[in-house]
Structure formats: C-alpha cells, structure tokens
Amino acid sequence: MSPATDITEVVPVVGRFAPSPTGPLHLGSLVAAVGSYAMARRVGGKWLLRMEDLDTPRVVPGIADDMLRTLEALGFRWDGEVVYQSRRTEAYRSAMERLLKAGLAYSCGCTRSEIARISSAPHGAEPVYPGICREGLPEGKTERAWRVKVYDELIAFDDLFMGRFSQSLASSCGDFVIQRADGPFAYHLAVVVDDAESGINQVVRGADLLSSTPRQIYLQKLLGFPKPVYGHLPLVVNPDGTKLSKRENAVSLTDRDLAREGWTLLFAALRFLGQSPPPDLNGAPCPEILAWGVDSFDPARIPPTPAPLPLPTRADKLPSRR
Ligand code: GLU
C-alpha cells in the first residue's frame, strides 16, 4: 500500500489549516489550504482553522480577518470556531510545567552568538545546541529560554506524500527551545498542544515544515499525545527554483479581485497538486471548483518536488462562464 492511501484507515479524519497572520494569505499557504481541505473533506472529515498568532511582534493587525475573508471568498468552510494561539497561553504553560516537573526541560542562558560560536553548524544551517546549560545554569548566566532535552534516537515517520522521513534530533538541532524567557512559547510546543486538544489526526502542510515534524513528534511522545498522520506538500517556488518573495506570493483580498480571479487561483493550486480540473469549470464560482477538487482529489498525483504555481494562461480563460 502506498503511503498516500494509508489515510483511508484514519476515520473520521480531523484536518486543519494553521496560517500565521504575519502577512496576507500567499500562494504557498493557498496550496496548503487546498491540500489540507481536500484531504480532510474527501473522506467526509472535519477541517479546522487555527491562527498561529503567537509571535506577536510579527503579527500584522487585521491580517487574520483578511485571511478569513479570503478563505471564505475562495469557498472554504471550516468546522467550529477559529482557534487563536494568542488566547491559549494557559494550555501551553501547563504543558511546559509538565515537562519541567518530569525533568525533561531546563532553563538556558546562552545567547545566539555563543551557541553559533561553539556549535560547528555549516554556514546558514541552524546550529545544534551543545547542551551548555543542561546540567544547570552556569554562574553569571541569566535565563533566556527553556529547552527540552533530546536524546540520541532516530525519529522516523511515513509522510503521506513524501514517504519515509527520519531525523536524529541530537545531531540536527540538539535540545530545542520551547519557551523564550521574555514570554512567548515556541511554535513547536504550541502546535502539538493545539493539535492534540483539537483532536487533529491529519496534518497536511508545506514541505518547509517537514524537518520540524520530528521535533513535534518527539514532544507528542513526551507529553503523551497521539501522533497525527503527516503529509507535506511540495513548496511553491519561482520558475528558476528560487524561493518566492512576499510580494510574488501574496493572494489577499486587498490585492486581488477574488470574485473575478478566485477560480484561476484554485485551478492553479489544484494543478500544482497534480489534479486536472476540467475546462468546463473555467470561470466557475469558487465553491464549485473546490467541491470538484474535494470529490476528485487523488493524493497519489501530488508531485514530490518543489515547482512553480501554474497560473492559468489566456487560453485557459476561454470559454469563461462570466
Ligand atoms: N503557521 C505555520 C505557517 O503558516 C504552519 C504551521 C503548521 O501547519 O503546523 O507556516
């Protein structure tokens, strides 16, 4: 059985989309929205929405609402209330306390530059924390963060689209930060607490988070949470393979007339995911295209590698229903 078909065994599916409102919904997040939506809804599952607005200095006021309007205009319908991470500090604190009580977390006083100096990470790679404060805060250091202890074991999982992925946390990141001393809880801790509490059993998101997944699986294990099924979608890049800039990436209500253009964006996202929306849906209302995407979605056709987003050409636009 291919990894992409395993999902039929997880019933009922609870999927989710968890954008960070630090800028308007972009082409990469649109692909994640379409992919996670289709993967949940095709088997009659739920699709929940969570705003990952923990990193308050980067959160742009008004963007979360803009994202919700954009998703609605594109035909997405979510189950239940939208969860805002900024309102869930207590849940993260209690998970943090459990880790501290179990001796699995400790406070660290190292600065970024100290860590970079000591660990021998290749240029541009995240340095591996060398464990300086693991046995207690050295004299003269003040708490800057809390880290979780990692052990030398390989964490492996079968990704729905990318196949088997494994990573040793000890050699790829070392003990990692779960809270900064100035307050905010780290993304990895928040995401596992939220996914567990919402009963998420299927996480479909961009491949930029593939290498974060072992840290999340590790935290789930420590906290006794169930492990969702993971599927990482290929990244949207420029035709020359480079990363899309914020500007090239933006798909927001403020930038685009979604009533006219929405269908082209949904076509592009579905095609990017290897699906072939029929020409008679050209110009159709967004909910109709999304419904086709859900009914016809074939996960086995999702390509494994990064690619540009195939925005429709002029020829695609004819005949339009408008
Ligand atoms: N908030 C993350 C992002 O927008 C996604 C997190 C996740 O799906 O786990 O990239």
mmCIF file with all atom_site columns, N, CA and C and ligand atoms in Angstrom, residues 16-22 26 29 32 50-52 67 85 187 191 195 203-206 208-209 216 230, ligand 1:
data_model
loop_
_atom_site.group_PDB
_atom_site.id
_atom_site.type_symbol
_atom_site.label_atom_id
_atom_site.label_alt_id
_atom_site.label_comp_id
_atom_site.label_asym_id
_atom_site.label_entity_id
_atom_site.label_seq_id
_atom_site.pdbx_PDB_ins_code
_atom_site.Cartn_x
_atom_site.Cartn_y
_atom_site.Cartn_z
_atom_site.occupancy
_atom_site.B_iso_or_equiv
_atom_site.pdbx_formal_charge
_atom_site.auth_seq_id
_atom_site.auth_comp_id
_atom_site.auth_asym_id
_atom_site.auth_atom_id
_atom_site.pdbx_PDB_model_num
ATOM   1  N N  . ARG A 1 16  ? -6.637 20.211 9.444  1.00 0.00 ? 16  ARG A N  1
ATOM   2  C CA . ARG A 1 16  ? -6.624 21.630 9.838  1.00 0.00 ? 16  ARG A CA 1
ATOM   3  C C  . ARG A 1 16  ? -5.738 22.443 8.901  1.00 0.00 ? 16  ARG A C  1
ATOM   4  N N  . PHE A 1 17  ? -5.953 23.753 8.988  1.00 0.00 ? 17  PHE A N  1
ATOM   5  C CA . PHE A 1 17  ? -5.111 24.712 8.277  1.00 0.00 ? 17  PHE A CA 1
ATOM   6  C C  . PHE A 1 17  ? -4.719 25.733 9.332  1.00 0.00 ? 17  PHE A C  1
ATOM   7  N N  . ALA A 1 18  ? -3.422 26.027 9.412  1.00 0.00 ? 18  ALA A N  1
ATOM   8  C CA . ALA A 1 18  ? -2.943 26.840 10.541 1.00 0.00 ? 18  ALA A CA 1
ATOM   9  C C  . ALA A 1 18  ? -2.016 27.961 10.061 1.00 0.00 ? 18  ALA A C  1
ATOM   10 N N  . PRO A 1 19  ? -2.566 28.960 9.366  1.00 0.00 ? 19  PRO A N  1
ATOM   11 C CA . PRO A 1 19  ? -1.694 30.024 8.862  1.00 0.00 ? 19  PRO A CA 1
ATOM   12 C C  . PRO A 1 19  ? -1.203 30.964 9.970  1.00 0.00 ? 19  PRO A C  1
ATOM   13 N N  . SER A 1 20  ? -0.078 31.610 9.712  1.00 0.00 ? 20  SER A N  1
ATOM   14 C CA . SER A 1 20  ? 0.440  32.637 10.629 1.00 0.00 ? 20  SER A CA 1
ATOM   15 C C  . SER A 1 20  ? 0.052  33.995 10.051 1.00 0.00 ? 20  SER A C  1
ATOM   16 N N  . PRO A 1 21  ? -0.708 34.794 10.793 1.00 0.00 ? 21  PRO A N  1
ATOM   17 C CA . PRO A 1 21  ? -1.172 36.070 10.217 1.00 0.00 ? 21  PRO A CA 1
ATOM   18 C C  . PRO A 1 21  ? -0.094 37.162 10.242 1.00 0.00 ? 21  PRO A C  1
ATOM   19 N N  . THR A 1 22  ? 1.047  36.833 9.644  1.00 0.00 ? 22  THR A N  1
ATOM   20 C CA . THR A 1 22  ? 2.158  37.796 9.619  1.00 0.00 ? 22  THR A CA 1
ATOM   21 C C  . THR A 1 22  ? 2.214  38.505 8.269  1.00 0.00 ? 22  THR A C  1
ATOM   22 N N  . HIS A 1 26  ? -0.728 33.679 1.201  1.00 0.00 ? 26  HIS A N  1
ATOM   23 C CA . HIS A 1 26  ? 0.097  33.684 -0.012 1.00 0.00 ? 26  HIS A CA 1
ATOM   24 C C  . HIS A 1 26  ? -0.096 32.406 -0.821 1.00 0.00 ? 26  HIS A C  1
ATOM   25 N N  . SER A 1 29  ? 0.525  29.270 1.036  1.00 0.00 ? 29  SER A N  1
ATOM   26 C CA . SER A 1 29  ? -0.490 28.894 2.027  1.00 0.00 ? 29  SER A CA 1
ATOM   27 C C  . SER A 1 29  ? -1.799 28.499 1.333  1.00 0.00 ? 29  SER A C  1
ATOM   28 N N  . ALA A 1 32  ? -1.469 24.930 0.697  1.00 0.00 ? 32  ALA A N  1
ATOM   29 C CA . ALA A 1 32  ? -1.655 24.168 1.943  1.00 0.00 ? 32  ALA A CA 1
ATOM   30 C C  . ALA A 1 32  ? -3.136 24.120 2.315  1.00 0.00 ? 32  ALA A C  1
ATOM   31 N N  . ARG A 1 50  ? -6.897 27.421 12.461 1.00 0.00 ? 50  ARG A N  1
ATOM   32 C CA . ARG A 1 50  ? -6.206 27.968 13.635 1.00 0.00 ? 50  ARG A CA 1
ATOM   33 C C  . ARG A 1 50  ? -5.284 29.096 13.186 1.00 0.00 ? 50  ARG A C  1
ATOM   34 N N  . MET A 1 51  ? -5.383 30.216 13.869 1.00 0.00 ? 51  MET A N  1
ATOM   35 C CA . MET A 1 51  ? -4.494 31.347 13.562 1.00 0.00 ? 51  MET A CA 1
ATOM   36 C C  . MET A 1 51  ? -3.275 31.248 14.469 1.00 0.00 ? 51  MET A C  1
ATOM   37 N N  . GLU A 1 52  ? -2.117 31.112 13.872 1.00 0.00 ? 52  GLU A N  1
ATOM   38 C CA . GLU A 1 52  ? -0.889 30.962 14.660 1.00 0.00 ? 52  GLU A CA 1
ATOM   39 C C  . GLU A 1 52  ? -0.281 32.348 14.874 1.00 0.00 ? 52  GLU A C  1
ATOM   40 N N  . MET A 1 67  ? -7.413 37.111 6.089  1.00 0.00 ? 67  MET A N  1
ATOM   41 C CA . MET A 1 67  ? -7.250 35.696 5.692  1.00 0.00 ? 67  MET A CA 1
ATOM   42 C C  . MET A 1 67  ? -8.587 34.963 5.726  1.00 0.00 ? 67  MET A C  1
ATOM   43 N N  . GLN A 1 85  ? -4.019 31.187 18.696 1.00 0.00 ? 85  GLN A N  1
ATOM   44 C CA . GLN A 1 85  ? -2.979 30.760 19.649 1.00 0.00 ? 85  GLN A CA 1
ATOM   45 C C  . GLN A 1 85  ? -2.716 31.815 20.717 1.00 0.00 ? 85  GLN A C  1
ATOM   46 N N  . TYR A 1 187 ? 6.792  27.792 18.700 1.00 0.00 ? 187 TYR A N  1
ATOM   47 C CA . TYR A 1 187 ? 5.853  27.202 17.750 1.00 0.00 ? 187 TYR A CA 1
ATOM   48 C C  . TYR A 1 187 ? 5.683  25.699 17.972 1.00 0.00 ? 187 TYR A C  1
ATOM   49 N N  . VAL A 1 191 ? 2.023  24.119 18.711 1.00 0.00 ? 191 VAL A N  1
ATOM   50 C CA . VAL A 1 191 ? 1.374  23.345 17.659 1.00 0.00 ? 191 VAL A CA 1
ATOM   51 C C  . VAL A 1 191 ? 0.983  21.939 18.164 1.00 0.00 ? 191 VAL A C  1
ATOM   52 N N  . ASP A 1 195 ? -2.840 20.850 18.349 1.00 0.00 ? 195 ASP A N  1
ATOM   53 C CA . ASP A 1 195 ? -3.296 19.727 17.523 1.00 0.00 ? 195 ASP A CA 1
ATOM   54 C C  . ASP A 1 195 ? -3.916 18.644 18.411 1.00 0.00 ? 195 ASP A C  1
ATOM   55 N N  . VAL A 1 203 ? -2.309 16.074 9.617  1.00 0.00 ? 203 VAL A N  1
ATOM   56 C CA . VAL A 1 203 ? -1.687 17.386 9.391  1.00 0.00 ? 203 VAL A CA 1
ATOM   57 C C  . VAL A 1 203 ? -1.150 17.420 7.963  1.00 0.00 ? 203 VAL A C  1
ATOM   58 N N  . VAL A 1 204 ? -1.752 18.280 7.136  1.00 0.00 ? 204 VAL A N  1
ATOM   59 C CA . VAL A 1 204 ? -1.272 18.460 5.762  1.00 0.00 ? 204 VAL A CA 1
ATOM   60 C C  . VAL A 1 204 ? -0.796 19.897 5.654  1.00 0.00 ? 204 VAL A C  1
ATOM   61 N N  . ARG A 1 205 ? 0.464  20.103 5.290  1.00 0.00 ? 205 ARG A N  1
ATOM   62 C CA . ARG A 1 205 ? 1.041  21.454 5.274  1.00 0.00 ? 205 ARG A CA 1
ATOM   63 C C  . ARG A 1 205 ? 2.237  21.458 4.340  1.00 0.00 ? 205 ARG A C  1
ATOM   64 N N  . GLY A 1 206 ? 2.910  22.622 4.242  1.00 0.00 ? 206 GLY A N  1
ATOM   65 C CA . GLY A 1 206 ? 4.007  22.772 3.287  1.00 0.00 ? 206 GLY A CA 1
ATOM   66 C C  . GLY A 1 206 ? 5.261  22.024 3.710  1.00 0.00 ? 206 GLY A C  1
ATOM   67 N N  . ASP A 1 208 ? 8.137  22.982 3.863  1.00 0.00 ? 208 ASP A N  1
ATOM   68 C CA . ASP A 1 208 ? 9.102  23.742 4.672  1.00 0.00 ? 208 ASP A CA 1
ATOM   69 C C  . ASP A 1 208 ? 9.048  23.279 6.127  1.00 0.00 ? 208 ASP A C  1
ATOM   70 N N  . LEU A 1 209 ? 7.981  22.581 6.505  1.00 0.00 ? 209 LEU A N  1
ATOM   71 C CA . LEU A 1 209 ? 7.866  22.124 7.896  1.00 0.00 ? 209 LEU A CA 1
ATOM   72 C C  . LEU A 1 209 ? 8.205  20.643 8.080  1.00 0.00 ? 209 LEU A C  1
ATOM   73 N N  . GLN A 1 216 ? 8.191  17.836 16.645 1.00 0.00 ? 216 GLN A N  1
ATOM   74 C CA . GLN A 1 216 ? 6.802  17.826 17.115 1.00 0.00 ? 216 GLN A CA 1
ATOM   75 C C  . GLN A 1 216 ? 6.388  16.414 17.552 1.00 0.00 ? 216 GLN A C  1
ATOM   76 N N  . TYR A 1 230 ? 0.995  12.681 9.017  1.00 0.00 ? 230 TYR A N  1
ATOM   77 C CA . TYR A 1 230 ? 1.532  13.903 8.405  1.00 0.00 ? 230 TYR A CA 1
ATOM   78 C C  . TYR A 1 230 ? 1.639  13.765 6.894  1.00 0.00 ? 230 TYR A C  1
HETATM 79 N N1 . GLU B 2 .   ? 1.769  28.580 10.941 1.00 0.00 ? 1   GLU B N1 1
HETATM 80 C C1 . GLU B 2 .   ? 2.626  27.835 10.060 1.00 0.00 ? 1   GLU B C1 1
HETATM 81 C C2 . GLU B 2 .   ? 2.793  28.590 8.750  1.00 0.00 ? 1   GLU B C2 1
HETATM 82 O O1 . GLU B 2 .   ? 1.971  29.440 8.429  1.00 0.00 ? 1   GLU B O1 1
HETATM 83 C C3 . GLU B 2 .   ? 2.066  26.473 9.741  1.00 0.00 ? 1   GLU B C3 1
HETATM 84 C C4 . GLU B 2 .   ? 2.128  25.589 10.904 1.00 0.00 ? 1   GLU B C4 1
HETATM 85 C C5 . GLU B 2 .   ? 1.592  24.197 10.685 1.00 0.00 ? 1   GLU B C5 1
HETATM 86 O O2 . GLU B 2 .   ? 0.848  23.953 9.733  1.00 0.00 ? 1   GLU B O2 1
HETATM 87 O O3 . GLU B 2 .   ? 1.915  23.365 11.508 1.00 0.00 ? 1   GLU B O3 1
HETATM 88 O O4 . GLU B 2 .   ? 3.740  28.338 8.057  1.00 0.00 ? 1   GLU B O4 1
#
